[in-house]
JSON list of C-alpha atoms and ligand atoms in Angstrom, two decimals:
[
{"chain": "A", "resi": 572, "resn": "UNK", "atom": "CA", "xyz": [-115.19, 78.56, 158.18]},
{"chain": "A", "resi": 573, "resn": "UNK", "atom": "CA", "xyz": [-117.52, 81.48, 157.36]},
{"chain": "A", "resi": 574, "resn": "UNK", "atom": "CA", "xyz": [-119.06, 82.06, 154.26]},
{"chain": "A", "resi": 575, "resn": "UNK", "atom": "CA", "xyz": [-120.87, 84.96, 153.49]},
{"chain": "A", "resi": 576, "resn": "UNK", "atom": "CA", "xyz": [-123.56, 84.63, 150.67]},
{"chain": "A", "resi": 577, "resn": "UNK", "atom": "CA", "xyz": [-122.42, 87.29, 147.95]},
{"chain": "A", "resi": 578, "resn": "UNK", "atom": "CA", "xyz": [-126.47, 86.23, 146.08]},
{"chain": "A", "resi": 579, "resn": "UNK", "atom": "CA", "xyz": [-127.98, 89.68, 145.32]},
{"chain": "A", "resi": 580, "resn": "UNK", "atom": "CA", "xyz": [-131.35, 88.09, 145.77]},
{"chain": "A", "resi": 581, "resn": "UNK", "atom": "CA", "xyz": [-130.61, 87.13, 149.65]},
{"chain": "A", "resi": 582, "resn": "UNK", "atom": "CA", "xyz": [-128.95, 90.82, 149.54]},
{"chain": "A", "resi": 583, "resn": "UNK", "atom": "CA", "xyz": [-132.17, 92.54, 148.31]},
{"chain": "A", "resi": 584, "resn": "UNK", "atom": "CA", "xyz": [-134.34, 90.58, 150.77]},
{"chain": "A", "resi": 585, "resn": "UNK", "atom": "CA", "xyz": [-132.07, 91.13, 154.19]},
{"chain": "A", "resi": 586, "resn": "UNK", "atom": "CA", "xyz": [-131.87, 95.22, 153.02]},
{"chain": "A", "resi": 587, "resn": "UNK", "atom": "CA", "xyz": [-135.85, 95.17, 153.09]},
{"chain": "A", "resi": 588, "resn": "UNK", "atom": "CA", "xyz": [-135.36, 93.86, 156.61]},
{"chain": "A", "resi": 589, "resn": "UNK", "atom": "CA", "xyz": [-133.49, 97.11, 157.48]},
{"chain": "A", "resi": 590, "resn": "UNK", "atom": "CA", "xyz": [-136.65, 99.13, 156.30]},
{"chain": "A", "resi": 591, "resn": "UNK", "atom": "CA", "xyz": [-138.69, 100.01, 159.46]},
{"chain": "A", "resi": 592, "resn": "UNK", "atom": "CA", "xyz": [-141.46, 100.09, 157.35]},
{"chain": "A", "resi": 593, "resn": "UNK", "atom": "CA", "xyz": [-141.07, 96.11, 157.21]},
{"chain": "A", "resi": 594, "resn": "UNK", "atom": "CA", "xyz": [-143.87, 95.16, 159.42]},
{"chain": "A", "resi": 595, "resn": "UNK", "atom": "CA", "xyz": [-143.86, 91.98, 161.56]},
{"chain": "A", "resi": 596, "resn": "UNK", "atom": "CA", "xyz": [-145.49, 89.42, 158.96]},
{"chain": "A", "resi": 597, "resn": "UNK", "atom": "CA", "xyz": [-143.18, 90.55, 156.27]},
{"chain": "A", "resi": 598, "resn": "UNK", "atom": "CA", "xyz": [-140.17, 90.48, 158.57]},
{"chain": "A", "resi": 599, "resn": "UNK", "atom": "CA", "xyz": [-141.16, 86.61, 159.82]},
{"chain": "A", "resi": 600, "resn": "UNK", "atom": "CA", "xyz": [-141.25, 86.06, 155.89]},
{"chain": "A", "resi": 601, "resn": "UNK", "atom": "CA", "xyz": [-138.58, 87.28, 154.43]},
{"chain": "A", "resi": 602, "resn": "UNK", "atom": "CA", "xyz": [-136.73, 85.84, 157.31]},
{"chain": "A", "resi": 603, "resn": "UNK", "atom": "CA", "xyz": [-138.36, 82.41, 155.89]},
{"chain": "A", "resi": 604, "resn": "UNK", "atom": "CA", "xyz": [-136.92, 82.78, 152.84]},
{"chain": "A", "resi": 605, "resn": "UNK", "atom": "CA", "xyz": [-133.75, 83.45, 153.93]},
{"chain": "A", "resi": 606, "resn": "UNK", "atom": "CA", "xyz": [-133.61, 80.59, 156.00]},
{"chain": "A", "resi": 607, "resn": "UNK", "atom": "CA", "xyz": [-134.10, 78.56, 152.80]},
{"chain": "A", "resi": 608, "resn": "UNK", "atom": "CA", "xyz": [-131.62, 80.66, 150.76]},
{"chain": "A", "resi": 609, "resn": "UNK", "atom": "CA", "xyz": [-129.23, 79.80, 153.72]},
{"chain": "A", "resi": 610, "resn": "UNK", "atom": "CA", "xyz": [-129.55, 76.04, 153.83]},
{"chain": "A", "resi": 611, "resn": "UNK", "atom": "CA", "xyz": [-129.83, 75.45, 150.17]},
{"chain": "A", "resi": 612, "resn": "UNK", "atom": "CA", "xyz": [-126.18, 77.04, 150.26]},
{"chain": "A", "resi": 613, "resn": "UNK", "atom": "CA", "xyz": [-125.03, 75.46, 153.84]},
{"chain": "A", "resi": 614, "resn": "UNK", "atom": "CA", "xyz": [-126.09, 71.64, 152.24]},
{"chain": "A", "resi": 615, "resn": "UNK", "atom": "CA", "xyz": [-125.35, 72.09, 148.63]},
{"chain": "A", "resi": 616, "resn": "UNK", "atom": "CA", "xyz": [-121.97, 69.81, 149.32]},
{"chain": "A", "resi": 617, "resn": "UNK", "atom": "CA", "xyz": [-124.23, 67.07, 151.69]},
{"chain": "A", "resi": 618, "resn": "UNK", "atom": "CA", "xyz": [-123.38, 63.30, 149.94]},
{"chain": "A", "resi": 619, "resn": "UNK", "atom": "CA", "xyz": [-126.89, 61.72, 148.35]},
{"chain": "A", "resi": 620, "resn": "UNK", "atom": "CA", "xyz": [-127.49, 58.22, 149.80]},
{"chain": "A", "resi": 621, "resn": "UNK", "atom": "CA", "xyz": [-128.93, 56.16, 147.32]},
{"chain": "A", "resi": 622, "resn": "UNK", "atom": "CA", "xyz": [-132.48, 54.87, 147.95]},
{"chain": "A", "resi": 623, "resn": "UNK", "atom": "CA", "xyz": [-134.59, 52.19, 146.05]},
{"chain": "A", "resi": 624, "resn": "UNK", "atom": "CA", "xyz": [-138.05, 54.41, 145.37]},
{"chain": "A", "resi": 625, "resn": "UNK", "atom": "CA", "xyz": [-141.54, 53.04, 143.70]},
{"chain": "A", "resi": 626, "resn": "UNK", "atom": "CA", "xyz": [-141.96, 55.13, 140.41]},
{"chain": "A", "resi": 627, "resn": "UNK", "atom": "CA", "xyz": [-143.97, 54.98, 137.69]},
{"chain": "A", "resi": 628, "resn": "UNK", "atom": "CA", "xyz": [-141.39, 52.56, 135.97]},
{"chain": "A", "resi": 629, "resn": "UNK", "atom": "CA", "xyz": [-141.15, 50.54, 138.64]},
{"chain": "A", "resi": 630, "resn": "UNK", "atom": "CA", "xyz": [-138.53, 50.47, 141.16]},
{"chain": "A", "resi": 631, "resn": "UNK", "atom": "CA", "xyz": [-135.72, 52.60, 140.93]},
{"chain": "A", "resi": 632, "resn": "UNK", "atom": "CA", "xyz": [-133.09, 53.89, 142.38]},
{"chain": "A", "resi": 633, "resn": "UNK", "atom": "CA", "xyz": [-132.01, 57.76, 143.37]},
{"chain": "A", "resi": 634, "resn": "UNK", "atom": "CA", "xyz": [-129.78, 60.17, 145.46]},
{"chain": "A", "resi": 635, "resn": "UNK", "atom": "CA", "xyz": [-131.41, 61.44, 148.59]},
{"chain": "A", "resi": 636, "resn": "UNK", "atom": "CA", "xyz": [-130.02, 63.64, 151.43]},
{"chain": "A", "resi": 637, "resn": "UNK", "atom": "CA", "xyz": [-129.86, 61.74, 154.73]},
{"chain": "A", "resi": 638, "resn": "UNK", "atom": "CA", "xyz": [-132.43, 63.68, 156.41]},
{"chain": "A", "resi": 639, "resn": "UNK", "atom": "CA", "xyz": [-132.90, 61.51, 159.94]},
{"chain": "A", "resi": 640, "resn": "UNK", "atom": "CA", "xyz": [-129.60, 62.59, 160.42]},
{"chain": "A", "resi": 641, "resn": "UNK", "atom": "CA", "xyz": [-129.84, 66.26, 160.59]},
{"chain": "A", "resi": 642, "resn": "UNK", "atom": "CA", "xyz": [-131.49, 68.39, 163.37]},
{"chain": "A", "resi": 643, "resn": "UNK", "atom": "CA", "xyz": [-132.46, 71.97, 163.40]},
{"chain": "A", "resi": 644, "resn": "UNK", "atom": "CA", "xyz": [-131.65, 73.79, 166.30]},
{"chain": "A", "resi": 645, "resn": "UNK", "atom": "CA", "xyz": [-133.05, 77.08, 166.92]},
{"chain": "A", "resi": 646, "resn": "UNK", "atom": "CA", "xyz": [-132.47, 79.83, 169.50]},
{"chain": "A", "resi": 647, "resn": "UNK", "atom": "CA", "xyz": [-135.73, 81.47, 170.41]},
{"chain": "A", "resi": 648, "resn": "UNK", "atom": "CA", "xyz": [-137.17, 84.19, 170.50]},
{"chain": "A", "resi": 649, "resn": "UNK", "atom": "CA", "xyz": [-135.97, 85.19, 167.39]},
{"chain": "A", "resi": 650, "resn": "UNK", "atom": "CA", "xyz": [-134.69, 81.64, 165.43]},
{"chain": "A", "resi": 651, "resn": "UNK", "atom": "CA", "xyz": [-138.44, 80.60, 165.86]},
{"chain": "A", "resi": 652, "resn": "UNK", "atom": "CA", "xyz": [-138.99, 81.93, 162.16]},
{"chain": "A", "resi": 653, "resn": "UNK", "atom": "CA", "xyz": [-136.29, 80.21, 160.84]},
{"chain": "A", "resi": 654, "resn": "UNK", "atom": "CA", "xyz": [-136.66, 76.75, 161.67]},
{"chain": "A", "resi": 655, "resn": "UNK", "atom": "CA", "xyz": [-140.22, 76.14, 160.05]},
{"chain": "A", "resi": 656, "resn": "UNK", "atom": "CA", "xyz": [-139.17, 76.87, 156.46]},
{"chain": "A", "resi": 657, "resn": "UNK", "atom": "CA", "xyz": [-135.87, 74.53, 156.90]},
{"chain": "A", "resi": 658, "resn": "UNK", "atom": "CA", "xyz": [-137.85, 71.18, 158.79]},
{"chain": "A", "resi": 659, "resn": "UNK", "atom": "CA", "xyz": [-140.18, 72.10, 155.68]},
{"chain": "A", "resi": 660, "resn": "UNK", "atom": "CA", "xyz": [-137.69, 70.97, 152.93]},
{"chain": "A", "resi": 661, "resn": "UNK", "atom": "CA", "xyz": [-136.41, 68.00, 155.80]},
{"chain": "A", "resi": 662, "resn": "UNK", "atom": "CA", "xyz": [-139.48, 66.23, 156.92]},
{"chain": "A", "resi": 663, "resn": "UNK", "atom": "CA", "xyz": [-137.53, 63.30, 158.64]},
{"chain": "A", "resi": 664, "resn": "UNK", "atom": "CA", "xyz": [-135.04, 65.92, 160.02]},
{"chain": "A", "resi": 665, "resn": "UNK", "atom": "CA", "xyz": [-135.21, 66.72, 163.94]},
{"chain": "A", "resi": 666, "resn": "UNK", "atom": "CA", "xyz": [-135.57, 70.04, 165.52]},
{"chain": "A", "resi": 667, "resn": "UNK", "atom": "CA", "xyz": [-134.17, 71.12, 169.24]},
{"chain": "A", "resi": 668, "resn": "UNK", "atom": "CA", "xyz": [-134.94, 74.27, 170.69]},
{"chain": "A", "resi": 669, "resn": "UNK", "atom": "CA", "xyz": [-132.55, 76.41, 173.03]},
{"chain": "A", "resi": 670, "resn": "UNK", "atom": "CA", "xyz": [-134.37, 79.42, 174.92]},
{"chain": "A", "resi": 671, "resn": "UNK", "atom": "CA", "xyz": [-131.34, 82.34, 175.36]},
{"chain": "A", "resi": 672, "resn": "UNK", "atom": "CA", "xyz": [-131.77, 85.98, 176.26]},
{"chain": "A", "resi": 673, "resn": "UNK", "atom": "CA", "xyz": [-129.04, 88.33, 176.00]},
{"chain": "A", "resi": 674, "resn": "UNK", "atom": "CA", "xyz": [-128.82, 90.75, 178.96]},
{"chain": "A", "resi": 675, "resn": "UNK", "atom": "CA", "xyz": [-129.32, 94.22, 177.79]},
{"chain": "A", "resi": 676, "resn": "UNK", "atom": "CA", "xyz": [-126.65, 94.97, 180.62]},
{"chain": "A", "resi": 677, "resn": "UNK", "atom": "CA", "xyz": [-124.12, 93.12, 180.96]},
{"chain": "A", "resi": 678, "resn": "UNK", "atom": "CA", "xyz": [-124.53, 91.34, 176.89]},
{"chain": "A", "resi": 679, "resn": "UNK", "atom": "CA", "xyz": [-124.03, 87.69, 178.20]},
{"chain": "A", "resi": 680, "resn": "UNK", "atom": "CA", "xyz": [-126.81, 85.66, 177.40]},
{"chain": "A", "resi": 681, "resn": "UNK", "atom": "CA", "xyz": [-128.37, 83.12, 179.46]},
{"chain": "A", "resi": 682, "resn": "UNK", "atom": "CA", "xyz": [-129.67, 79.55, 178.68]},
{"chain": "A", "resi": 683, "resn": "UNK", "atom": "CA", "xyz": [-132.95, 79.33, 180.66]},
{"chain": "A", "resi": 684, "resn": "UNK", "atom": "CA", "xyz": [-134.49, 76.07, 178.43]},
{"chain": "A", "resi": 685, "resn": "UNK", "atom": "CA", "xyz": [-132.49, 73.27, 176.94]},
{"chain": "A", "resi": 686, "resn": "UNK", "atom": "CA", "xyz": [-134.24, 70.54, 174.36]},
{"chain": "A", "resi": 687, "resn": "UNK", "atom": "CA", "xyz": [-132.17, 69.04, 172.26]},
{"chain": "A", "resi": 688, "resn": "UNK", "atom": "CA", "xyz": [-132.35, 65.15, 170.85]},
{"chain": "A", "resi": 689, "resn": "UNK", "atom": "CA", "xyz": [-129.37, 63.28, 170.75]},
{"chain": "A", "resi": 690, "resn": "UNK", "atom": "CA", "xyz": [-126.78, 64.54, 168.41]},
{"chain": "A", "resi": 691, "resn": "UNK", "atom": "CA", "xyz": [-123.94, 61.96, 168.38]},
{"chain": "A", "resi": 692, "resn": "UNK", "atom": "CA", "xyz": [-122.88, 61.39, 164.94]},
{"chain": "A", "resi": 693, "resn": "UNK", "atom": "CA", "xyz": [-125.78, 63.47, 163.36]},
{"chain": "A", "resi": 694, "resn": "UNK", "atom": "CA", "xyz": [-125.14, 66.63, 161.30]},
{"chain": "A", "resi": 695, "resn": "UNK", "atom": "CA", "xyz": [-126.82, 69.65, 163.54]},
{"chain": "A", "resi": 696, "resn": "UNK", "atom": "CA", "xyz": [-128.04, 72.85, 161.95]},
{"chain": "A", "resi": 697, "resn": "UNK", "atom": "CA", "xyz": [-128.07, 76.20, 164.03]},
{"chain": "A", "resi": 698, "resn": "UNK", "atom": "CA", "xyz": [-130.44, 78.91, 163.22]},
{"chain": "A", "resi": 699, "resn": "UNK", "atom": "CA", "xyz": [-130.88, 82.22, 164.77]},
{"chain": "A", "resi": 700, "resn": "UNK", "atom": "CA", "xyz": [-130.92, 85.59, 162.75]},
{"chain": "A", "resi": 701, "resn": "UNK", "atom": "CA", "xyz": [-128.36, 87.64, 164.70]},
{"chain": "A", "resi": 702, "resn": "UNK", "atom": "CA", "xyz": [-124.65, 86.99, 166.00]},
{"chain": "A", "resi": 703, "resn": "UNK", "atom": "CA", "xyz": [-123.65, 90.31, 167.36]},
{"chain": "A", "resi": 704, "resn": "UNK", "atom": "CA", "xyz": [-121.51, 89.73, 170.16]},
{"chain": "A", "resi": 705, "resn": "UNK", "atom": "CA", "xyz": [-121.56, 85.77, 169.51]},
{"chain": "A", "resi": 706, "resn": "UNK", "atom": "CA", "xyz": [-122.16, 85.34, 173.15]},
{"chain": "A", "resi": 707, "resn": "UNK", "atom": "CA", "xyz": [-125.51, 83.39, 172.40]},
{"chain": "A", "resi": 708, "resn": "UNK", "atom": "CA", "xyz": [-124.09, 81.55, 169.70]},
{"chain": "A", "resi": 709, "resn": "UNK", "atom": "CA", "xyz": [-120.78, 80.56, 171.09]},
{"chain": "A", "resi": 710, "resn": "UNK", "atom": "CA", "xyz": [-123.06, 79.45, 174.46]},
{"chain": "A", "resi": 711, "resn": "UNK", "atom": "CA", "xyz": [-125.29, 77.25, 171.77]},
{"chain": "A", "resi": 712, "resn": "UNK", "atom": "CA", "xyz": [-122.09, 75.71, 169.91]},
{"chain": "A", "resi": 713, "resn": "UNK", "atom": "CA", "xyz": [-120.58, 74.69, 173.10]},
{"chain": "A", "resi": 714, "resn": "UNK", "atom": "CA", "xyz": [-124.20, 73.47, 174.74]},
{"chain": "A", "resi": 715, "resn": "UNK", "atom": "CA", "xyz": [-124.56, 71.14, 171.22]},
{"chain": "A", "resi": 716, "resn": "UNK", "atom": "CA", "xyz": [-120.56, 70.05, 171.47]},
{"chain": "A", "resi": 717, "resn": "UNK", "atom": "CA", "xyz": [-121.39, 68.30, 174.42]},
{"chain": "A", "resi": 718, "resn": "UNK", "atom": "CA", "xyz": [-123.97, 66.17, 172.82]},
{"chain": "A", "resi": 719, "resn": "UNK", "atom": "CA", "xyz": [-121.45, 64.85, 170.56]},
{"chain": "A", "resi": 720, "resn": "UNK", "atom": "CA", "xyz": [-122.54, 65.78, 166.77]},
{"chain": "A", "resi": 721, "resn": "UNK", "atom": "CA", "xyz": [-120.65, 64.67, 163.68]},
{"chain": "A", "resi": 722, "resn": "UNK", "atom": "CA", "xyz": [-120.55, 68.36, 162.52]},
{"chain": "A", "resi": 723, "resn": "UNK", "atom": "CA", "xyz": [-122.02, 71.61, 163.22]},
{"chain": "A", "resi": 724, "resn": "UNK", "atom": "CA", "xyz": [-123.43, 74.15, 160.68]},
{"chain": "A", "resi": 725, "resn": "UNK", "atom": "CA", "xyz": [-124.71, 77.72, 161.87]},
{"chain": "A", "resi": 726, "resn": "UNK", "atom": "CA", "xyz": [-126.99, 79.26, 159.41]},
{"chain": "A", "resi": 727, "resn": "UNK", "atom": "CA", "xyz": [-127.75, 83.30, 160.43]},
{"chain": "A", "resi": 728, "resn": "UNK", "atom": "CA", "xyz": [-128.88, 86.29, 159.03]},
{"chain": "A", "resi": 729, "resn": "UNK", "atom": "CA", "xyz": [-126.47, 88.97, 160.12]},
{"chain": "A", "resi": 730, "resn": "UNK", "atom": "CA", "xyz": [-123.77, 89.34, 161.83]},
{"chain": "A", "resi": 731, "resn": "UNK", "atom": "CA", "xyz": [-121.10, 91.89, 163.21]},
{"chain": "A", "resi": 732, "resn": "UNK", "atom": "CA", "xyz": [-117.06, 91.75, 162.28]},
{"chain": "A", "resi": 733, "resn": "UNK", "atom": "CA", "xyz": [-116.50, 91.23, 165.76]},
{"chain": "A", "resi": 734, "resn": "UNK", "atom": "CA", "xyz": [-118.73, 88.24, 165.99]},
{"chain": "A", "resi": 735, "resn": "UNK", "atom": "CA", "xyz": [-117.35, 86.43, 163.36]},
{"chain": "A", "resi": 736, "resn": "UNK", "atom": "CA", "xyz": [-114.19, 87.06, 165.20]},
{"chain": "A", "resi": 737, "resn": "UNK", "atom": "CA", "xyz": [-114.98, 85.55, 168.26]},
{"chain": "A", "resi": 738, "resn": "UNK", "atom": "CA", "xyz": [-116.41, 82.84, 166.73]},
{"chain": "A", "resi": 739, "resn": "UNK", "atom": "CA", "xyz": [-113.48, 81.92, 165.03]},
{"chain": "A", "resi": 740, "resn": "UNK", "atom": "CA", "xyz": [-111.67, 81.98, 167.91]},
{"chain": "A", "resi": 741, "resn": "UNK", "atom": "CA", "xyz": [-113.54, 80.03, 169.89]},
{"chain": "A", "resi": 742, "resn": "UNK", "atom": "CA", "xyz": [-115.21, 77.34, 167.30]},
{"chain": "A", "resi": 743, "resn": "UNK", "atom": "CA", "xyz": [-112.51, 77.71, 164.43]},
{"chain": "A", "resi": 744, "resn": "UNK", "atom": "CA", "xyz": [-114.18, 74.06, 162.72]},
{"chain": "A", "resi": 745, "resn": "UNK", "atom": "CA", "xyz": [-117.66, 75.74, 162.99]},
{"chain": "A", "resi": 746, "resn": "UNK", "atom": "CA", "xyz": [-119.01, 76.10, 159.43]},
{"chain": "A", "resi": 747, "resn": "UNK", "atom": "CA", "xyz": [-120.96, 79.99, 159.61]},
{"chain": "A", "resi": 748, "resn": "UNK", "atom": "CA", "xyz": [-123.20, 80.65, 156.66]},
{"chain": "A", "resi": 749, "resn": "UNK", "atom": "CA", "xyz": [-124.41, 84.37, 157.30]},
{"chain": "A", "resi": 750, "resn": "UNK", "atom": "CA", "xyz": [-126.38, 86.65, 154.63]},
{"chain": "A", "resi": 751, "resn": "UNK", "atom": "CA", "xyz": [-125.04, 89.38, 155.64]},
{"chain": "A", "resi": 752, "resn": "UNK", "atom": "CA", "xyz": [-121.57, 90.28, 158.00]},
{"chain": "A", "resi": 753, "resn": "UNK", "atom": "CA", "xyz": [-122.23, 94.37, 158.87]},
{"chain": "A", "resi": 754, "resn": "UNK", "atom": "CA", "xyz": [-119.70, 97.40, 159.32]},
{"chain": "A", "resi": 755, "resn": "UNK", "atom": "CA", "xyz": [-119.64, 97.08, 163.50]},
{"chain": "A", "resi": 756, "resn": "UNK", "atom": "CA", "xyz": [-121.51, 97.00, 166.81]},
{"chain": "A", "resi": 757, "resn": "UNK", "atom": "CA", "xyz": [-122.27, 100.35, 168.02]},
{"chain": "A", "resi": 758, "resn": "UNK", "atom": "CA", "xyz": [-121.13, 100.90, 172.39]},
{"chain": "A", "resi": 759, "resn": "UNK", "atom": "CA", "xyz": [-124.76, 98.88, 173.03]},
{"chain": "A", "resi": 760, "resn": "UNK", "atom": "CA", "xyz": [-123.84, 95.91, 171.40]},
{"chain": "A", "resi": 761, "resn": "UNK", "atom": "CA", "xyz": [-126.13, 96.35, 168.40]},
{"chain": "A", "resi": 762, "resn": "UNK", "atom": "CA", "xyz": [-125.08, 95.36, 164.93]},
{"chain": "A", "resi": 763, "resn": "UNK", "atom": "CA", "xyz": [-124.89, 98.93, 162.32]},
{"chain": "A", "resi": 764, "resn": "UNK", "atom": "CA", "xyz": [-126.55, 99.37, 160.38]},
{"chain": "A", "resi": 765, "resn": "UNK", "atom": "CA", "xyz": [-128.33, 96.33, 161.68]},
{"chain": "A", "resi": 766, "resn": "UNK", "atom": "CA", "xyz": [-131.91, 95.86, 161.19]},
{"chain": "A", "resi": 767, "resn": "UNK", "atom": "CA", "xyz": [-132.75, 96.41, 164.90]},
{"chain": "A", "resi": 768, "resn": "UNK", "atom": "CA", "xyz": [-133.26, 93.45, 167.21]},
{"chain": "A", "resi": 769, "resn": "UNK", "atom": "CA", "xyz": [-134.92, 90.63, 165.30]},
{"chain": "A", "resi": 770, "resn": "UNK", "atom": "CA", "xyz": [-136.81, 89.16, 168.20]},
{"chain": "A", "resi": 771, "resn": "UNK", "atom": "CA", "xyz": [-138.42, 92.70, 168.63]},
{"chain": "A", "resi": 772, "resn": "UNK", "atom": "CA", "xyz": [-138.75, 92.95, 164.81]},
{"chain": "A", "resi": 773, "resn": "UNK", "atom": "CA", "xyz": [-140.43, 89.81, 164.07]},
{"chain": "A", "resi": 774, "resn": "UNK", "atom": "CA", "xyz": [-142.91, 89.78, 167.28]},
{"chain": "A", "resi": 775, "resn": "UNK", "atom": "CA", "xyz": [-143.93, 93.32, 167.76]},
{"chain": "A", "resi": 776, "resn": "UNK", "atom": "CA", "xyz": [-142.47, 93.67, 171.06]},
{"chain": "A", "resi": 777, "resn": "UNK", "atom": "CA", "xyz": [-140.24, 97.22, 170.69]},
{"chain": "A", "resi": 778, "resn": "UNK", "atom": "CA", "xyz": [-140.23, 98.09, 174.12]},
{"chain": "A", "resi": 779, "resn": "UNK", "atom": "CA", "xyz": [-137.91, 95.78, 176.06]},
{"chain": "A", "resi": 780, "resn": "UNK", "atom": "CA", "xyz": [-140.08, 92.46, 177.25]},
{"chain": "A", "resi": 781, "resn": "UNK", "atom": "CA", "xyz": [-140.09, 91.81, 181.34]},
{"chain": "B", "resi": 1507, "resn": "PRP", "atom": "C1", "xyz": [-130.84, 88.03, 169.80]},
{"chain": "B", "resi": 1507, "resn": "PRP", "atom": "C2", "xyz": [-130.53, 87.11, 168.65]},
{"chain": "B", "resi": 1507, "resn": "PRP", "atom": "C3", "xyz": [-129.36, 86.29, 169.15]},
{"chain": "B", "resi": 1507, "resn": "PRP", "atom": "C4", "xyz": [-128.68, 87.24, 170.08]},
{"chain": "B", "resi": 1507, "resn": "PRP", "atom": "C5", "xyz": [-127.46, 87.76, 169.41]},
{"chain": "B", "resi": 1507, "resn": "PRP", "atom": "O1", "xyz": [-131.65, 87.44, 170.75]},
{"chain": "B", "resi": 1507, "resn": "PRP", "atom": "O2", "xyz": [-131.60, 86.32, 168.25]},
{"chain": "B", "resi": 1507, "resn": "PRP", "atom": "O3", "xyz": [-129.76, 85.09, 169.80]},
{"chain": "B", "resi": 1507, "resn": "PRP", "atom": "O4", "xyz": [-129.56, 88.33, 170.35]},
{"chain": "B", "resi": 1507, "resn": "PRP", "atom": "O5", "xyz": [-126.72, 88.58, 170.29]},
{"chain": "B", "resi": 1507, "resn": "PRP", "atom": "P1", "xyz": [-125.31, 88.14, 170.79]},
{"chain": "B", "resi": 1507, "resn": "PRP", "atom": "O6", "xyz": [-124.55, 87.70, 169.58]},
{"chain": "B", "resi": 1507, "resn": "PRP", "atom": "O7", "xyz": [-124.73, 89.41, 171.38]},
{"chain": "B", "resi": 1507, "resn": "PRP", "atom": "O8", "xyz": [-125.46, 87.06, 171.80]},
{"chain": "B", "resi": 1507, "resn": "PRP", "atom": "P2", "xyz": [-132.14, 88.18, 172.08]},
{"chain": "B", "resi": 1507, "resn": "PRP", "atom": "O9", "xyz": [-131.25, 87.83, 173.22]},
{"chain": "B", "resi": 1507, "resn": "PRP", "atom": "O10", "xyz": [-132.30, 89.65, 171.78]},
{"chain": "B", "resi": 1507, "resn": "PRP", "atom": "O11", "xyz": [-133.52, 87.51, 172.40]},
{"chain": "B", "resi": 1507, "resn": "PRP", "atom": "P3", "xyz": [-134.83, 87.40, 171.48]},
{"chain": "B", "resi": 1507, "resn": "PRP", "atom": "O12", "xyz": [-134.55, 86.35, 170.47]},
{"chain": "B", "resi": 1507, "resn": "PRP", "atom": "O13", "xyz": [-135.88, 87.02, 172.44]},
{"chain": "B", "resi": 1507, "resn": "PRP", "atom": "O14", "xyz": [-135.08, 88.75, 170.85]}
]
């Protein structure tokens, strides 16, 4: 399933992250707040357990989300903005980190660092900004499939047609919740009009890294 958020404020905020004039801290930021925008949307069907709380009239109880069984896992370089701002609203929640670079050549990416907790019968979260070729995603779906979760939910910023293609093909019970799914990747494997590469974007780093 892939839902595309249709909210103009998430629409407004990913179009100032086309702007080059975005600088680094703003980019981190308004990818922060799209992070939340995302999750609010990706968990707004999540069952509420009910707890017994201490209030001021005693004890009481109310609907909570699980949150020990949910872990954020983020792609770095550029999913390291996203996962503060959702383990903010999940305090209990986990967080696993996957280190991927795509090649610039040949666009496969490759896992160099795996940390993940155990997933089985938990509810894991994906975040990374981009899915252009879904190479890096598809690699992270199948990398967390093998650890046995109860679901998984990819939360992104943009995307290309093509992407969302090949991850339907390959992960059809995925659930994709993407701000924004672009006209096409251009012959370098960039999303257009894109915003650029987010990693770069967010860190300063225009020039390709070693
Ligand atoms: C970007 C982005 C995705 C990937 C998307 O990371 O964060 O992980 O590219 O491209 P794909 O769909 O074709 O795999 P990149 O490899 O540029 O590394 P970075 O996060 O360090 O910038």
């Amino acid at each position: 399933m892939i839902y595309e958020l249709s909210n103009p404020v998430v629409k407004t905020l990913l179009n100032h992250l086309r702007e080059t004039q975005t600088d680094a801290l703003r980019f981190r930021h308004i990818v922060q707040e799209l992070s939340r925008l995302l999750a609010y949307e990706a968990l707004k069907t999540e069952t509420l357990e009910d707890k017994t709380i201490t209030t001021w009239q005693g004890d009481r109880s109310f609907g909570f989300i699980k949150e020990e069984d949910i872990i954020f896992v983020t792609i770095l370089r550029a999913g390291l903005p996203m996962i503060e701002p959702v383990t903010a609203l999940f305090p209990k929640a986990s967080s696993g980190f996957l280190a991927m670079k795509r090649d610039e050549k040949t666009h496969q990416s490759v896992l160099y660092y795996d940390r993940i907790p155990e997933c089985k019968g938990k509810t894991v979260v994906i975040v990374d900004p981009m899915v252009a070729t879904a190479g890096s995603l598809c690699d992270a779906i199948s990398v967390i499939k093998t650890k046995s979760p109860k679901k998984i939910i990819s939360l992104n910023i943009i995307g290309s047609p093509e992407g969302m293609e090949i991850l339907e093909q390959k992960h059809p019970d995925i659930e994709i919740f993407i701000a924004q799914i672009d006209e096409k990747l251009n012959e370098n494997m960039f999303i257009v009009p894109g915003l650029g590469d987010a990693g770069d974007r967010s860190y300063n780093t225009i020039e390709p890294l070693e």
